[in-house]
Short mmCIF file of C-alpha atoms in Angstrom, two decimals:
data_model
loop_
_atom_site.label_atom_id
_atom_site.label_comp_id
_atom_site.label_asym_id
_atom_site.label_seq_id
_atom_site.Cartn_x
_atom_site.Cartn_y
_atom_site.Cartn_z
CA PRO A 21 1.04 -22.30 -42.41
CA GLY A 22 -2.62 -22.02 -41.41
CA PRO A 23 -5.43 -23.93 -43.14
CA ASN A 24 -6.38 -20.98 -45.37
CA GLU A 25 -2.78 -20.40 -46.37
CA ALA A 26 -2.22 -24.10 -47.16
CA SER A 27 -5.47 -24.31 -49.15
CA ILE A 28 -4.59 -21.29 -51.29
CA SER A 29 -1.05 -22.52 -51.94
CA ALA A 30 -2.15 -26.05 -52.83
CA ARG A 31 -4.91 -24.85 -55.15
CA ALA A 32 -2.54 -22.45 -56.94
CA HIS A 33 0.10 -25.16 -57.36
CA CYS A 34 -2.44 -27.62 -58.71
CA ILE A 35 -3.86 -25.14 -61.24
CA GLN A 36 -0.41 -24.05 -62.34
CA THR A 37 0.72 -27.65 -62.92
CA HIS A 38 -2.44 -28.44 -64.84
CA ARG A 39 -2.11 -25.33 -67.03
CA GLU A 40 1.56 -25.97 -67.76
CA THR A 41 0.85 -29.58 -68.77
CA ALA A 42 -2.03 -28.59 -71.06
CA ALA A 43 0.01 -25.81 -72.69
CA MET A 44 2.92 -28.14 -73.35
CA MET A 45 0.67 -30.75 -74.95
CA PHE A 46 -1.05 -28.09 -77.10
CA ARG A 47 2.33 -26.70 -78.22
CA VAL A 48 3.64 -30.14 -79.20
CA ALA A 49 0.48 -30.98 -81.14
CA SER A 50 0.57 -27.67 -82.99
CA VAL A 51 4.19 -28.02 -83.98
CA ALA A 52 3.64 -31.57 -85.17
CA PHE A 53 0.57 -30.63 -87.17
CA ALA A 54 2.31 -27.68 -88.83
CA ALA A 55 5.38 -29.74 -89.68
CA SER A 56 3.35 -32.51 -91.34
CA PHE A 57 1.86 -30.11 -93.87
CA ALA A 58 4.64 -27.60 -94.25
CA GLY A 59 6.46 -29.32 -97.11
CA ALA A 60 3.36 -30.05 -99.16
CA ALA A 61 1.34 -26.99 -98.65
CA GLY A 62 3.79 -24.20 -99.52
CA ASP A 63 1.94 -21.05 -100.51
CA SER A 64 -1.30 -22.88 -101.23
CA PRO A 65 -4.54 -21.95 -99.49
CA VAL A 66 -4.08 -24.92 -97.19
CA GLY A 67 -0.64 -23.66 -96.29
CA LYS A 68 -2.02 -20.25 -95.49
CA VAL A 69 -4.68 -21.81 -93.27
CA LEU A 70 -2.06 -23.85 -91.55
CA GLN A 71 0.08 -20.75 -91.08
CA LEU A 72 -2.90 -18.87 -89.70
CA MET A 73 -3.62 -21.72 -87.31
CA SER A 74 0.02 -21.77 -86.28
CA ASP A 75 -0.01 -18.01 -85.61
CA LEU A 76 -3.26 -18.36 -83.66
CA SER A 77 -1.78 -21.19 -81.65
CA ALA A 78 1.27 -19.10 -80.84
CA LYS A 79 -0.96 -16.17 -79.82
CA ILE A 80 -3.11 -18.41 -77.62
CA LEU A 81 -0.03 -19.88 -76.02
CA LYS A 82 1.36 -16.38 -75.43
CA GLU A 83 -1.88 -15.20 -73.87
CA GLY A 84 -2.01 -18.34 -71.72
CA GLU A 85 1.54 -17.77 -70.56
CA ASP A 86 0.75 -14.13 -69.73
CA ALA A 87 -2.39 -15.17 -67.86
CA GLN A 88 -0.43 -17.87 -66.05
CA LYS A 89 2.20 -15.31 -65.05
CA VAL A 90 -0.43 -12.90 -63.73
CA TYR A 91 -2.15 -15.67 -61.82
CA SER A 92 1.14 -16.99 -60.42
CA GLU A 93 1.97 -13.53 -59.12
CA PHE A 94 -1.51 -13.25 -57.62
CA ALA A 95 -1.24 -16.71 -56.03
CA GLU A 96 2.16 -15.74 -54.59
CA TRP A 97 0.66 -12.55 -53.17
CA CYS A 98 -2.20 -14.57 -51.67
CA GLU A 99 0.26 -16.89 -50.00
CA GLU A 100 2.45 -14.06 -48.63
CA ARG A 101 -0.52 -12.03 -47.44
CA SER A 102 -1.99 -15.13 -45.78
CA LYS A 103 1.31 -15.72 -43.96
CA GLN A 104 1.41 -12.11 -42.82
CA LEU A 105 -2.16 -12.13 -41.52
CA SER A 106 -1.65 -15.50 -39.82
CA PHE A 107 1.43 -14.13 -38.05
CA GLU A 108 -0.44 -10.99 -36.98
CA ILE A 109 -3.32 -13.11 -35.66
CA LYS A 110 -0.94 -15.32 -33.70
CA THR A 111 0.82 -12.25 -32.28
CA GLY A 112 -2.53 -10.63 -31.46
CA ASP A 113 -3.71 -13.75 -29.65
CA GLY A 114 -0.57 -13.66 -27.51
CA GLU A 115 -0.97 -9.96 -26.75
CA VAL A 116 -4.63 -10.45 -25.78
CA ALA A 117 -3.66 -13.28 -23.42
CA ASP A 118 -0.89 -11.15 -21.86
CA LEU A 119 -3.19 -8.15 -21.42
CA LYS A 120 -5.89 -10.27 -19.81
CA ALA A 121 -3.30 -11.72 -17.43
CA THR A 122 -2.09 -8.21 -16.58
CA ILE A 123 -5.64 -7.02 -15.91
CA ALA A 124 -6.32 -10.01 -13.65
CA LYS A 125 -3.05 -9.49 -11.74
CA GLU A 126 -3.58 -5.75 -11.23
CA ALA A 127 -7.18 -6.34 -10.13
CA SER A 128 -5.91 -8.88 -7.59
CA ASP A 129 -3.25 -6.43 -6.39
CA VAL A 130 -5.83 -3.68 -5.95
CA ALA A 131 -8.09 -5.98 -3.92
CA SER A 132 -5.17 -7.10 -1.76
CA LEU A 133 -3.96 -3.55 -1.19
CA GLU A 134 -7.45 -2.33 -0.34
CA ALA A 135 -7.79 -5.07 2.28
CA ARG A 136 -4.37 -4.14 3.66
CA LEU A 137 -5.32 -0.46 3.68
CA GLU A 138 -8.44 -1.23 5.70
CA GLN A 139 -6.36 -3.20 8.21
CA LEU A 140 -3.74 -0.44 8.46
CA ALA A 141 -6.43 2.20 9.00
CA SER A 142 -7.88 0.13 11.84
CA GLU A 143 -4.45 -0.34 13.43
CA LEU A 144 -3.68 3.36 13.07
CA SER A 145 -6.97 4.29 14.71
CA THR A 146 -6.20 1.93 17.62
CA ASP A 147 -2.71 3.40 18.08
CA GLU A 148 -4.05 6.95 18.04
CA ALA A 149 -6.73 6.02 20.59
CA ASP A 150 -4.11 4.33 22.80
CA LEU A 151 -1.89 7.40 22.63
CA LYS A 152 -4.77 9.70 23.52
CA ALA A 153 -5.74 7.48 26.46
CA ALA A 154 -2.14 7.27 27.66
CA MET A 155 -1.81 11.07 27.54
CA HIS A 156 -5.06 11.47 29.49
CA ILE A 157 -3.85 9.03 32.16
CA ARG A 158 -0.52 10.82 32.37
CA GLU A 159 -2.22 14.18 32.78
CA THR A 160 -4.37 12.73 35.57
CA GLU A 161 -1.32 11.23 37.28
CA GLN A 162 0.60 14.50 36.97
CA ALA A 163 -2.27 16.45 38.50
CA ALA A 164 -2.54 13.97 41.39
CA PHE A 165 1.21 14.11 41.96
CA ALA A 166 1.28 17.89 41.86
CA ALA A 167 -1.49 18.07 44.49
CA SER A 168 0.20 15.43 46.67
CA GLU A 169 3.61 17.07 46.33
CA LYS A 170 2.17 20.46 47.30
CA GLU A 171 0.38 19.01 50.33
CA LEU A 172 3.39 17.02 51.54
CA SER A 173 5.77 19.92 50.97
CA GLU A 174 3.51 22.23 52.96
CA THR A 175 3.26 19.61 55.73
CA VAL A 176 7.03 19.29 55.95
CA ASP A 177 7.43 23.08 55.99
CA THR A 178 4.78 23.45 58.70
CA LEU A 179 6.35 20.74 60.88
CA GLN A 180 9.82 22.18 60.39
CA ARG A 181 8.62 25.61 61.52
CA ALA A 182 6.80 24.16 64.52
CA ILE A 183 9.81 22.10 65.63
CA SER A 184 12.12 25.11 65.24
CA ILE A 185 9.76 27.32 67.28
CA ILE A 186 9.35 24.76 70.09
CA GLU A 187 13.10 24.17 70.28
CA ARG A 188 13.68 27.92 70.33
CA GLU A 189 11.12 28.41 73.14
CA MET A 190 12.71 25.53 75.03
CA ARG A 191 16.08 27.29 74.85
CA LYS A 192 14.56 30.63 75.89
CA GLY A 193 12.55 29.14 78.77
CA GLY A 194 10.07 32.04 78.67
CA SER A 195 6.37 32.25 79.44
CA ALA A 196 5.48 30.39 76.31
CA MET A 197 7.56 27.45 77.46
CA LEU A 198 5.86 27.53 80.83
CA GLN A 199 2.46 27.49 79.15
CA LEU A 200 3.55 24.51 77.02
CA LYS A 201 4.60 22.55 80.07
CA ASN A 202 1.37 23.33 81.88
CA ALA A 203 -0.80 22.53 78.86
CA ALA A 204 -3.23 19.70 79.52
CA GLY A 205 -3.31 18.64 75.91
CA LEU A 206 -2.22 19.32 72.34
CA VAL A 207 -4.93 21.90 71.73
CA GLN A 208 -3.84 23.93 74.76
CA ALA A 209 -0.18 23.61 73.72
CA MET A 210 -0.91 24.89 70.21
CA ASN A 211 -3.07 27.68 71.64
CA ALA A 212 -0.22 28.66 73.93
CA LEU A 213 2.12 28.96 70.96
CA VAL A 214 -0.48 30.95 69.02
CA HIS A 215 -1.01 33.33 71.93
CA ALA A 216 2.72 33.74 72.16
CA SER A 217 2.70 34.62 68.45
CA ALA A 218 5.15 31.75 67.93
CA ILE A 219 3.09 30.06 65.19
CA SER A 220 0.10 30.97 63.07
CA THR A 221 -3.40 29.77 63.78
CA ALA A 222 -3.40 27.85 60.48
CA ASP A 223 -0.19 26.00 61.34
CA ALA A 224 -1.54 25.21 64.81
CA ARG A 225 -4.73 23.71 63.40
CA LYS A 226 -2.81 21.65 60.83
CA ILE A 227 -0.37 20.26 63.39
CA THR A 228 -3.20 19.48 65.81
CA ALA A 229 -5.06 17.59 63.08
CA LEU A 230 -1.93 15.64 62.09
CA VAL A 231 -1.12 14.58 65.63
CA GLN A 232 -4.72 13.75 66.56
CA SER A 233 -5.06 11.59 63.43
CA GLY A 234 -2.02 9.65 64.48
CA GLY A 235 -0.21 10.88 61.38
CA GLU A 236 -2.25 8.62 59.09
CA ASP A 237 -2.45 11.30 56.40
CA VAL A 238 1.32 11.37 56.09
CA GLY A 239 2.08 7.80 57.02
CA ALA A 240 3.09 8.37 60.66
CA PRO A 241 3.13 5.33 62.96
CA ALA A 242 -0.36 4.43 64.12
CA GLY A 243 -1.16 5.54 67.63
CA ALA A 244 1.34 8.39 67.73
CA VAL A 245 -0.10 10.75 70.33
CA TYR A 246 0.85 13.96 71.96
CA GLU A 247 2.24 14.05 75.46
CA SER A 248 2.39 17.36 77.29
CA HIS A 249 6.14 17.34 77.78
CA SER A 250 7.87 19.45 75.14
CA ASP A 251 10.57 16.87 74.42
CA ASN A 252 7.96 14.29 73.57
CA MET A 253 6.13 16.86 71.48
CA VAL A 254 9.26 17.57 69.43
CA ASP A 255 9.83 13.85 68.92
CA THR A 256 6.26 13.38 67.75
CA LEU A 257 6.45 16.24 65.28
CA THR A 258 9.87 15.11 64.07
CA GLY A 259 8.48 11.63 63.40
CA LEU A 260 5.60 13.09 61.43
CA MET A 261 7.98 15.27 59.43
CA GLU A 262 10.24 12.34 58.57
CA GLU A 263 7.26 10.30 57.43
CA ALA A 264 6.10 13.21 55.27
CA GLU A 265 9.57 13.57 53.77
CA GLU A 266 9.72 9.84 53.00
CA GLN A 267 6.31 9.98 51.32
CA LEU A 268 7.35 13.04 49.34
CA ASP A 269 10.54 11.34 48.19
CA ALA A 270 8.61 8.17 47.24
CA ALA A 271 6.01 10.22 45.35
CA ARG A 272 8.72 12.04 43.41
CA LYS A 273 10.49 8.78 42.53
CA LYS A 274 7.20 7.26 41.40
CA GLU A 275 6.47 10.34 39.30
CA THR A 276 9.91 10.06 37.67
CA ALA A 277 9.33 6.37 36.89
CA ASP A 278 5.80 7.02 35.60
CA THR A 279 7.07 9.87 33.42
CA HIS A 280 9.79 7.67 31.95
CA ALA A 281 7.35 4.81 31.30
CA PHE A 282 4.93 7.21 29.63
CA GLU A 283 7.66 8.71 27.44
CA MET A 284 8.70 5.21 26.31
CA LEU A 285 5.08 4.26 25.56
CA GLN A 286 4.44 7.59 23.85
CA GLN A 287 7.52 7.21 21.63
CA SER A 288 6.57 3.64 20.76
CA LEU A 289 3.02 4.63 19.81
CA LYS A 290 4.23 7.64 17.83
CA ASP A 291 6.66 5.41 15.92
CA GLU A 292 3.86 2.93 15.18
CA ILE A 293 1.58 5.75 14.02
CA LYS A 294 4.32 7.21 11.83
CA TYR A 295 5.18 3.85 10.29
CA GLY A 296 1.48 2.97 9.93
CA GLN A 297 0.84 6.24 8.10
CA LYS A 298 3.81 5.50 5.82
CA GLU A 299 2.38 2.06 5.02
CA ILE A 300 -1.02 3.62 4.35
CA ASP A 301 0.54 6.10 1.93
CA GLU A 302 2.41 3.27 0.20
CA ALA A 303 -0.78 1.17 -0.04
CA LYS A 304 -2.68 4.11 -1.53
CA ALA A 305 0.13 4.70 -4.03
CA GLY A 306 0.12 0.99 -4.88
CA ILE A 307 -3.64 1.03 -5.44
CA ALA A 308 -3.34 4.07 -7.67
CA GLY A 309 -0.47 2.51 -9.65
CA ALA A 310 -2.18 -0.85 -10.05
CA GLY A 311 -5.41 0.89 -11.04
CA ALA A 312 -3.61 2.95 -13.68
CA THR A 313 -1.84 -0.13 -15.06
CA LYS A 314 -5.13 -2.04 -15.14
CA ALA A 315 -6.91 0.82 -16.90
CA LYS A 316 -4.15 1.07 -19.52
CA ALA A 317 -4.18 -2.69 -20.08
CA GLU A 318 -7.97 -2.59 -20.50
CA GLY A 319 -7.62 0.17 -23.09
CA ASP A 320 -4.87 -1.73 -24.91
CA LEU A 321 -6.98 -4.89 -24.78
CA GLY A 322 -9.86 -3.10 -26.49
CA VAL A 323 -7.59 -1.83 -29.28
CA THR A 324 -5.76 -5.16 -29.69
CA SER A 325 -9.00 -7.16 -29.71
CA LYS A 326 -10.41 -4.86 -32.38
CA GLU A 327 -7.27 -5.22 -34.50
CA LEU A 328 -7.29 -8.99 -34.01
CA ALA A 329 -10.91 -9.24 -35.12
CA ALA A 330 -10.05 -7.13 -38.18
CA ASP A 331 -7.12 -9.45 -39.03
CA VAL A 332 -9.32 -12.54 -38.67
CA LYS A 333 -11.90 -10.99 -40.96
CA SER A 334 -9.20 -9.94 -43.46
CA LEU A 335 -7.84 -13.47 -43.55
CA GLY A 336 -11.30 -14.86 -44.20
CA ASP A 337 -11.92 -12.31 -46.96
CA LEU A 338 -8.49 -13.06 -48.45
CA HIS A 339 -9.18 -16.77 -48.54
CA HIS A 340 -12.53 -16.20 -50.22
CA GLU A 341 -11.03 -13.81 -52.81
CA CYS A 342 -8.07 -16.03 -53.63
CA MET A 343 -10.12 -19.20 -53.89
CA THR A 344 -12.69 -17.46 -56.10
CA LYS A 345 -10.00 -16.20 -58.50
CA ALA A 346 -8.37 -19.62 -58.50
CA GLU A 347 -11.62 -21.21 -59.54
CA ASP A 348 -12.16 -18.56 -62.22
CA PHE A 349 -8.66 -19.09 -63.58
CA GLU A 350 -9.10 -22.82 -63.54
CA ALA A 351 -12.34 -22.49 -65.51
#
């Protein structure tokens, strides 16, 4: 029991013991006094006085017993009520401690989740920027490949047509072939084919530029030059065509590898973005949940603290009331 409860119980027990002892002594003295005069007094005035005193003594004893009973019941109520309030105060103290611990934990969780959310947002932004940059690079590479593929394909087609035309003229042995053999250089040879309507002016210019550049644009061996003999001319053009075909094949293989590498990177970044967004959603949900739990605990703490303060006050008032009545009864 608490100090108030023990004080009330001890005081009540002490008063009750004192009252019971005094009543017993008064009862014994009254009986003895009445008995000593009973035989002599009879119906005399003295006997009547003694009888009256005996009746008064009995009445006083009865009233004392009734008062003692009422006070005993009150003292018992004081003790029980004190126990009840003490238990409620102890329980309230525990609940307050638990609620404060919950509030502290949820506040810590919110702070931790907010820090994690900030980190996740930064990581997500980086992943999205990386994906955008990778897509831009891929678009640039695709455009460069498309232009290179178109140029190389046209080069191969042009060289194939020129070789076919020269070989055909060589088989025919006509005037165009004669002009080719008499040509002093590549320009005259191409002009001869153009005049013979064997090739277009555009094809002639392109082939002339390729041969004069030594095939550097398409990777032909350095120093490859035109010789006026048609056989050598076919060999030169065939070499340029093969180099162009090799470069076209290499460009296509590189484009396939680059596309595959980009798709792998793109999928990886998309997965990271998806998972990062999922973690962000979970962190936001966690913050909301922890915040709600914290808010509820704060509300409960306010109510519990108020009830605890009321119980403490009630116990103090009870102690004052019970001790005051005990002193009045004792007096």
